[in-house]
């Protein structure tokens, strides 16, 4: 009888307390996005997040802030993260300027490096002279990306 009562009390406590105490530990990364050609801040309209080379997408892990930044909350043991950002409230995805030849594949960013030092992605979309004009640094926990919209040729190939 005592065993059944203790089990009932534990079940009731877990229901009342919710799962917040049992939740997996997480890390938060601040994402800042800039246009690779002009250097102006960009506010994506959608996010596709993948972690640790898994195929599952996690758009719900990103919370867009009013100032244009976004907060990415990922499991604490995540080693790498890949992001694809949408624009114009559509399924169109920005091209990452740090990808080799501006390709559309995944670019993986190391989470321990982002968490400890911050990370500024390379900007291969602008000329070197323009890059110097809007050079930026990242604080620990910040990921700064440079992107561009697809050009006409890229849009018609889709």
PDB file of C-alpha atoms in Angstrom:
ATOM      1  CA  UNK A   1       0.000   0.000   0.000  1.00  0.00           C
ATOM      2  CA  UNK A   2       2.823   2.409   0.884  1.00  0.00           C
ATOM      3  CA  UNK A   3       4.549   1.724  -2.443  1.00  0.00           C
ATOM      4  CA  UNK A   4       1.375   2.612  -4.356  1.00  0.00           C
ATOM      5  CA  UNK A   5       0.937   5.824  -2.336  1.00  0.00           C
ATOM      6  CA  UNK A   6       4.531   6.921  -2.899  1.00  0.00           C
ATOM      7  CA  UNK A   7       4.198   6.220  -6.629  1.00  0.00           C
ATOM      8  CA  UNK A   8       0.983   8.249  -6.751  1.00  0.00           C
ATOM      9  CA  UNK A   9       2.598  11.159  -4.901  1.00  0.00           C
ATOM     10  CA  UNK A  10       5.623  11.124  -7.265  1.00  0.00           C
ATOM     11  CA  UNK A  11       3.343  11.045 -10.302  1.00  0.00           C
ATOM     12  CA  UNK A  12       1.291  13.929  -8.944  1.00  0.00           C
ATOM     13  CA  UNK A  13       4.433  15.965  -8.166  1.00  0.00           C
ATOM     14  CA  UNK A  14       5.831  15.425 -11.644  1.00  0.00           C
ATOM     15  CA  UNK A  15       2.546  16.511 -13.215  1.00  0.00           C
ATOM     16  CA  UNK A  16       2.332  19.607 -11.014  1.00  0.00           C
ATOM     17  CA  UNK A  17       5.963  20.614 -11.502  1.00  0.00           C
ATOM     18  CA  UNK A  18       5.885  19.979 -15.231  1.00  0.00           C
ATOM     19  CA  UNK A  19       8.892  18.789 -17.160  1.00  0.00           C
ATOM     20  CA  UNK A  20      11.055  21.873 -16.634  1.00  0.00           C
ATOM     21  CA  UNK A  21      13.238  20.113 -14.078  1.00  0.00           C
ATOM     22  CA  UNK A  22      13.665  17.114 -16.357  1.00  0.00           C
ATOM     23  CA  UNK A  23      14.383  19.157 -19.466  1.00  0.00           C
ATOM     24  CA  UNK A  24      17.610  18.565 -21.337  1.00  0.00           C
ATOM     25  CA  UNK A  25      20.273  21.238 -20.717  1.00  0.00           C
ATOM     26  CA  UNK A  26      20.567  23.695 -23.590  1.00  0.00           C
ATOM     27  CA  UNK A  27      22.873  26.355 -25.056  1.00  0.00           C
ATOM     28  CA  UNK A  28      21.720  29.584 -26.646  1.00  0.00           C
ATOM     29  CA  UNK A  29      23.480  31.123 -29.632  1.00  0.00           C
ATOM     30  CA  UNK A  30      22.702  34.644 -30.822  1.00  0.00           C
ATOM     31  CA  UNK A  31      22.500  34.808 -34.622  1.00  0.00           C
ATOM     32  CA  UNK A  32      23.152  38.043 -36.502  1.00  0.00           C
ATOM     33  CA  UNK A  33      22.669  38.065 -40.268  1.00  0.00           C
ATOM     34  CA  UNK A  34      24.035  40.599 -42.760  1.00  0.00           C
ATOM     35  CA  UNK A  35      23.679  41.045 -46.501  1.00  0.00           C
ATOM     36  CA  UNK A  36      26.943  39.857 -48.007  1.00  0.00           C
ATOM     37  CA  UNK A  37      27.040  42.567 -50.664  1.00  0.00           C
ATOM     38  CA  UNK A  38      25.877  45.666 -48.782  1.00  0.00           C
ATOM     39  CA  UNK A  39      26.688  44.784 -45.169  1.00  0.00           C
ATOM     40  CA  UNK A  40      23.213  45.837 -44.022  1.00  0.00           C
ATOM     41  CA  UNK A  41      21.436  43.754 -41.365  1.00  0.00           C
ATOM     42  CA  UNK A  42      19.019  41.156 -42.732  1.00  0.00           C
ATOM     43  CA  UNK A  43      15.961  39.779 -40.941  1.00  0.00           C
ATOM     44  CA  UNK A  44      15.245  36.235 -42.203  1.00  0.00           C
ATOM     45  CA  UNK A  45      11.625  35.087 -42.295  1.00  0.00           C
ATOM     46  CA  UNK A  46      12.361  31.436 -41.581  1.00  0.00           C
ATOM     47  CA  UNK A  47      15.075  29.165 -40.224  1.00  0.00           C
ATOM     48  CA  UNK A  48      16.057  25.566 -40.958  1.00  0.00           C
ATOM     49  CA  UNK A  49      18.355  24.196 -38.272  1.00  0.00           C
ATOM     50  CA  UNK A  50      20.237  20.894 -38.335  1.00  0.00           C
ATOM     51  CA  UNK A  51      22.610  19.642 -35.658  1.00  0.00           C
ATOM     52  CA  UNK A  52      25.410  17.076 -35.594  1.00  0.00           C
ATOM     53  CA  UNK A  53      24.948  16.032 -39.256  1.00  0.00           C
ATOM     54  CA  UNK A  54      21.451  14.663 -38.548  1.00  0.00           C
ATOM     55  CA  UNK A  55      18.690  15.073 -41.149  1.00  0.00           C
ATOM     56  CA  UNK A  56      15.962  16.284 -38.765  1.00  0.00           C
ATOM     57  CA  UNK A  57      15.116  19.997 -39.168  1.00  0.00           C
ATOM     58  CA  UNK A  58      14.397  22.125 -36.091  1.00  0.00           C
ATOM     59  CA  UNK A  59      12.861  25.473 -37.107  1.00  0.00           C
ATOM     60  CA  UNK A  60      11.197  25.688 -33.676  1.00  0.00           C
ATOM     61  CA  UNK A  61      14.581  26.093 -31.948  1.00  0.00           C
ATOM     62  CA  UNK A  62      14.914  29.672 -33.219  1.00  0.00           C
ATOM     63  CA  UNK A  63      13.207  32.710 -31.717  1.00  0.00           C
ATOM     64  CA  UNK A  64      13.343  35.896 -33.813  1.00  0.00           C
ATOM     65  CA  UNK A  65      13.911  39.104 -31.840  1.00  0.00           C
ATOM     66  CA  UNK A  66      12.528  42.534 -32.714  1.00  0.00           C
ATOM     67  CA  UNK A  67      16.036  43.927 -33.289  1.00  0.00           C
ATOM     68  CA  UNK A  68      16.698  41.493 -36.157  1.00  0.00           C
ATOM     69  CA  UNK A  69      18.804  39.057 -34.158  1.00  0.00           C
ATOM     70  CA  UNK A  70      17.648  35.532 -33.423  1.00  0.00           C
ATOM     71  CA  UNK A  71      18.186  33.185 -30.493  1.00  0.00           C
ATOM     72  CA  UNK A  72      19.005  29.583 -31.349  1.00  0.00           C
ATOM     73  CA  UNK A  73      18.479  27.181 -28.445  1.00  0.00           C
ATOM     74  CA  UNK A  74      20.139  23.815 -28.994  1.00  0.00           C
ATOM     75  CA  UNK A  75      20.957  20.802 -26.808  1.00  0.00           C
ATOM     76  CA  UNK A  76      24.061  21.452 -24.688  1.00  0.00           C
ATOM     77  CA  UNK A  77      25.973  18.516 -26.175  1.00  0.00           C
ATOM     78  CA  UNK A  78      25.641  19.727 -29.782  1.00  0.00           C
ATOM     79  CA  UNK A  79      28.972  19.783 -31.628  1.00  0.00           C
ATOM     80  CA  UNK A  80      28.037  21.360 -34.990  1.00  0.00           C
ATOM     81  CA  UNK A  81      25.077  23.273 -36.381  1.00  0.00           C
ATOM     82  CA  UNK A  82      23.969  24.104 -39.948  1.00  0.00           C
ATOM     83  CA  UNK A  83      21.537  26.898 -40.780  1.00  0.00           C
ATOM     84  CA  UNK A  84      19.527  27.791 -43.840  1.00  0.00           C
ATOM     85  CA  UNK A  85      17.636  31.064 -43.757  1.00  0.00           C
ATOM     86  CA  UNK A  86      14.491  31.889 -45.739  1.00  0.00           C
ATOM     87  CA  UNK A  87      13.465  35.286 -47.098  1.00  0.00           C
ATOM     88  CA  UNK A  88      10.355  37.114 -48.347  1.00  0.00           C
ATOM     89  CA  UNK A  89       8.040  34.865 -46.299  1.00  0.00           C
ATOM     90  CA  UNK A  90       8.679  32.067 -48.787  1.00  0.00           C
ATOM     91  CA  UNK A  91      10.587  28.837 -49.101  1.00  0.00           C
ATOM     92  CA  UNK A  92      13.395  30.679 -50.929  1.00  0.00           C
ATOM     93  CA  UNK A  93      16.648  30.267 -49.017  1.00  0.00           C
ATOM     94  CA  UNK A  94      19.516  32.703 -48.786  1.00  0.00           C
ATOM     95  CA  UNK A  95      22.864  31.592 -50.151  1.00  0.00           C
ATOM     96  CA  UNK A  96      25.560  31.431 -47.451  1.00  0.00           C
ATOM     97  CA  UNK A  97      28.412  33.688 -48.524  1.00  0.00           C
ATOM     98  CA  UNK A  98      30.958  31.581 -46.670  1.00  0.00           C
ATOM     99  CA  UNK A  99      30.122  28.416 -48.607  1.00  0.00           C
ATOM    100  CA  UNK A 100      32.599  27.385 -51.262  1.00  0.00           C
ATOM    101  CA  UNK A 101      31.552  29.110 -54.497  1.00  0.00           C
ATOM    102  CA  UNK A 102      28.322  30.211 -52.742  1.00  0.00           C
ATOM    103  CA  UNK A 103      26.831  26.722 -52.972  1.00  0.00           C
ATOM    104  CA  UNK A 104      23.532  25.731 -51.418  1.00  0.00           C
ATOM    105  CA  UNK A 105      24.768  22.788 -49.343  1.00  0.00           C
ATOM    106  CA  UNK A 106      25.153  22.713 -45.593  1.00  0.00           C
ATOM    107  CA  UNK A 107      27.867  24.756 -43.948  1.00  0.00           C
ATOM    108  CA  UNK A 108      28.595  23.371 -40.490  1.00  0.00           C
ATOM    109  CA  UNK A 109      29.604  25.699 -37.648  1.00  0.00           C
ATOM    110  CA  UNK A 110      31.371  24.382 -34.544  1.00  0.00           C
ATOM    111  CA  UNK A 111      29.275  25.085 -31.451  1.00  0.00           C
ATOM    112  CA  UNK A 112      32.130  24.969 -28.875  1.00  0.00           C
ATOM    113  CA  UNK A 113      33.982  27.649 -30.863  1.00  0.00           C
ATOM    114  CA  UNK A 114      30.859  29.816 -31.114  1.00  0.00           C
ATOM    115  CA  UNK A 115      30.155  29.446 -27.399  1.00  0.00           C
ATOM    116  CA  UNK A 116      33.703  30.240 -26.280  1.00  0.00           C
ATOM    117  CA  UNK A 117      34.883  32.916 -28.745  1.00  0.00           C
ATOM    118  CA  UNK A 118      32.014  33.738 -31.095  1.00  0.00           C
ATOM    119  CA  UNK A 119      32.249  33.188 -34.831  1.00  0.00           C
ATOM    120  CA  UNK A 120      32.128  35.526 -37.832  1.00  0.00           C
ATOM    121  CA  UNK A 121      31.591  33.634 -41.081  1.00  0.00           C
ATOM    122  CA  UNK A 122      33.665  34.576 -44.094  1.00  0.00           C
ATOM    123  CA  UNK A 123      32.042  36.849 -46.646  1.00  0.00           C
ATOM    124  CA  UNK A 124      32.734  35.634 -50.154  1.00  0.00           C
ATOM    125  CA  UNK A 125      29.880  37.636 -51.717  1.00  0.00           C
ATOM    126  CA  UNK A 126      31.545  41.050 -51.667  1.00  0.00           C
ATOM    127  CA  UNK A 127      34.795  42.386 -52.992  1.00  0.00           C
ATOM    128  CA  UNK A 128      37.701  42.639 -50.517  1.00  0.00           C
ATOM    129  CA  UNK A 129      37.527  46.447 -50.462  1.00  0.00           C
ATOM    130  CA  UNK A 130      33.846  46.330 -49.487  1.00  0.00           C
ATOM    131  CA  UNK A 131      34.503  43.636 -46.847  1.00  0.00           C
ATOM    132  CA  UNK A 132      36.908  45.933 -45.009  1.00  0.00           C
ATOM    133  CA  UNK A 133      34.199  48.587 -44.884  1.00  0.00           C
ATOM    134  CA  UNK A 134      31.779  46.505 -42.787  1.00  0.00           C
ATOM    135  CA  UNK A 135      34.118  44.244 -40.856  1.00  0.00           C
ATOM    136  CA  UNK A 136      32.597  43.042 -37.574  1.00  0.00           C
ATOM    137  CA  UNK A 137      33.481  40.929 -34.553  1.00  0.00           C
ATOM    138  CA  UNK A 138      31.456  38.404 -32.574  1.00  0.00           C
ATOM    139  CA  UNK A 139      31.159  38.142 -28.813  1.00  0.00           C
ATOM    140  CA  UNK A 140      31.198  34.703 -27.169  1.00  0.00           C
ATOM    141  CA  UNK A 141      27.927  32.950 -27.983  1.00  0.00           C
ATOM    142  CA  UNK A 142      27.354  34.943 -31.200  1.00  0.00           C
ATOM    143  CA  UNK A 143      27.263  33.617 -34.758  1.00  0.00           C
ATOM    144  CA  UNK A 144      27.479  36.263 -37.487  1.00  0.00           C
ATOM    145  CA  UNK A 145      26.498  35.170 -40.995  1.00  0.00           C
ATOM    146  CA  UNK A 146      26.708  36.861 -44.387  1.00  0.00           C
ATOM    147  CA  UNK A 147      24.096  35.844 -46.952  1.00  0.00           C
ATOM    148  CA  UNK A 148      22.680  36.918 -50.284  1.00  0.00           C
ATOM    149  CA  UNK A 149      19.454  36.297 -52.165  1.00  0.00           C
ATOM    150  CA  UNK A 150      19.535  33.902 -55.082  1.00  0.00           C
ATOM    151  CA  UNK A 151      20.164  35.496 -58.445  1.00  0.00           C
ATOM    152  CA  UNK A 152      17.831  35.016 -61.434  1.00  0.00           C
ATOM    153  CA  UNK A 153      19.782  32.076 -62.812  1.00  0.00           C
ATOM    154  CA  UNK A 154      19.728  30.296 -59.430  1.00  0.00           C
ATOM    155  CA  UNK A 155      15.980  30.902 -58.988  1.00  0.00           C
ATOM    156  CA  UNK A 156      15.144  29.494 -62.417  1.00  0.00           C
ATOM    157  CA  UNK A 157      17.242  26.373 -61.779  1.00  0.00           C
ATOM    158  CA  UNK A 158      15.073  25.469 -58.747  1.00  0.00           C
TER     159      UNK A 158
END
